[in-house]
């Protein structure tokens, strides 16, 4: 029975760690450090915890943390994108208002 259970041990979460790392890189590239710092920090912390768990051989926990880190990083990236869009829209609206004040119709 013990040998049967040993065969069920989970494999190291290499794929999950790679995906989480890539998602973190994408979030940073999208400006999450400025526009979604809390979400980015949460993702980084979970990613680091996942690496520690993997190093200790706690593969199930490492996998779960890596998956959570990936989701949090994607959230940070998307939140940063939404904030960029909001800021761009505000600039356009401000420009339109300035044109209207000058009597110029867009």
Short mmCIF file of C-alpha atoms in Angstrom, two decimals, residues 34-88:
data_model
loop_
_atom_site.label_atom_id
_atom_site.label_comp_id
_atom_site.label_asym_id
_atom_site.label_seq_id
_atom_site.Cartn_x
_atom_site.Cartn_y
_atom_site.Cartn_z
CA UNK A 34 2.28 52.01 -10.20
CA UNK A 35 -1.37 51.27 -10.97
CA UNK A 36 -2.09 48.06 -9.04
CA UNK A 37 0.61 47.82 -6.36
CA UNK A 38 -1.45 45.90 -3.80
CA UNK A 39 -2.40 43.19 -6.27
CA UNK A 40 1.16 42.96 -7.59
CA UNK A 41 2.57 42.65 -4.07
CA UNK A 42 0.08 39.89 -3.26
CA UNK A 43 1.06 38.02 -6.42
CA UNK A 44 4.77 38.38 -5.66
CA UNK A 45 4.34 37.18 -2.09
CA UNK A 46 2.39 34.11 -3.20
CA UNK A 47 4.96 33.40 -5.91
CA UNK A 48 7.80 33.54 -3.37
CA UNK A 49 5.83 31.32 -0.98
CA UNK A 50 5.23 28.87 -3.83
CA UNK A 51 8.96 28.68 -4.54
CA UNK A 52 9.69 28.07 -0.85
CA UNK A 53 7.05 25.34 -0.66
CA UNK A 54 8.44 23.70 -3.81
CA UNK A 55 11.96 23.76 -2.37
CA UNK A 56 10.64 22.01 0.74
CA UNK A 57 8.94 19.36 -1.40
CA UNK A 58 5.43 20.52 -0.53
CA UNK A 59 4.37 20.32 -4.16
CA UNK A 60 0.61 20.50 -3.64
CA UNK A 61 0.91 23.71 -1.63
CA UNK A 62 3.47 25.08 -4.08
CA UNK A 63 1.16 24.35 -7.00
CA UNK A 64 -1.82 26.01 -5.32
CA UNK A 65 0.21 29.10 -4.39
CA UNK A 66 1.70 29.35 -7.87
CA UNK A 67 -1.76 29.18 -9.42
CA UNK A 68 -3.01 31.86 -7.01
CA UNK A 69 0.03 34.01 -7.81
CA UNK A 70 -0.71 33.70 -11.51
CA UNK A 71 -4.34 34.77 -11.03
CA UNK A 72 -3.32 37.68 -8.79
CA UNK A 73 -0.71 38.79 -11.33
CA UNK A 74 -3.28 38.65 -14.13
CA UNK A 75 -5.62 40.72 -11.98
CA UNK A 76 -2.85 43.26 -11.39
CA UNK A 77 -2.11 43.42 -15.13
CA UNK A 78 -5.78 43.87 -16.00
CA UNK A 79 -6.29 46.48 -13.29
CA UNK A 80 -3.28 48.40 -14.60
CA UNK A 81 -4.69 48.24 -18.12
CA UNK A 82 -8.05 49.51 -16.93
CA UNK A 83 -6.38 52.38 -15.08
CA UNK A 84 -4.37 53.30 -18.19
CA UNK A 85 -7.61 53.35 -20.17
CA UNK A 86 -9.33 55.45 -17.53
CA UNK A 87 -6.47 57.96 -17.55
CA UNK A 88 -6.43 58.14 -21.35
#
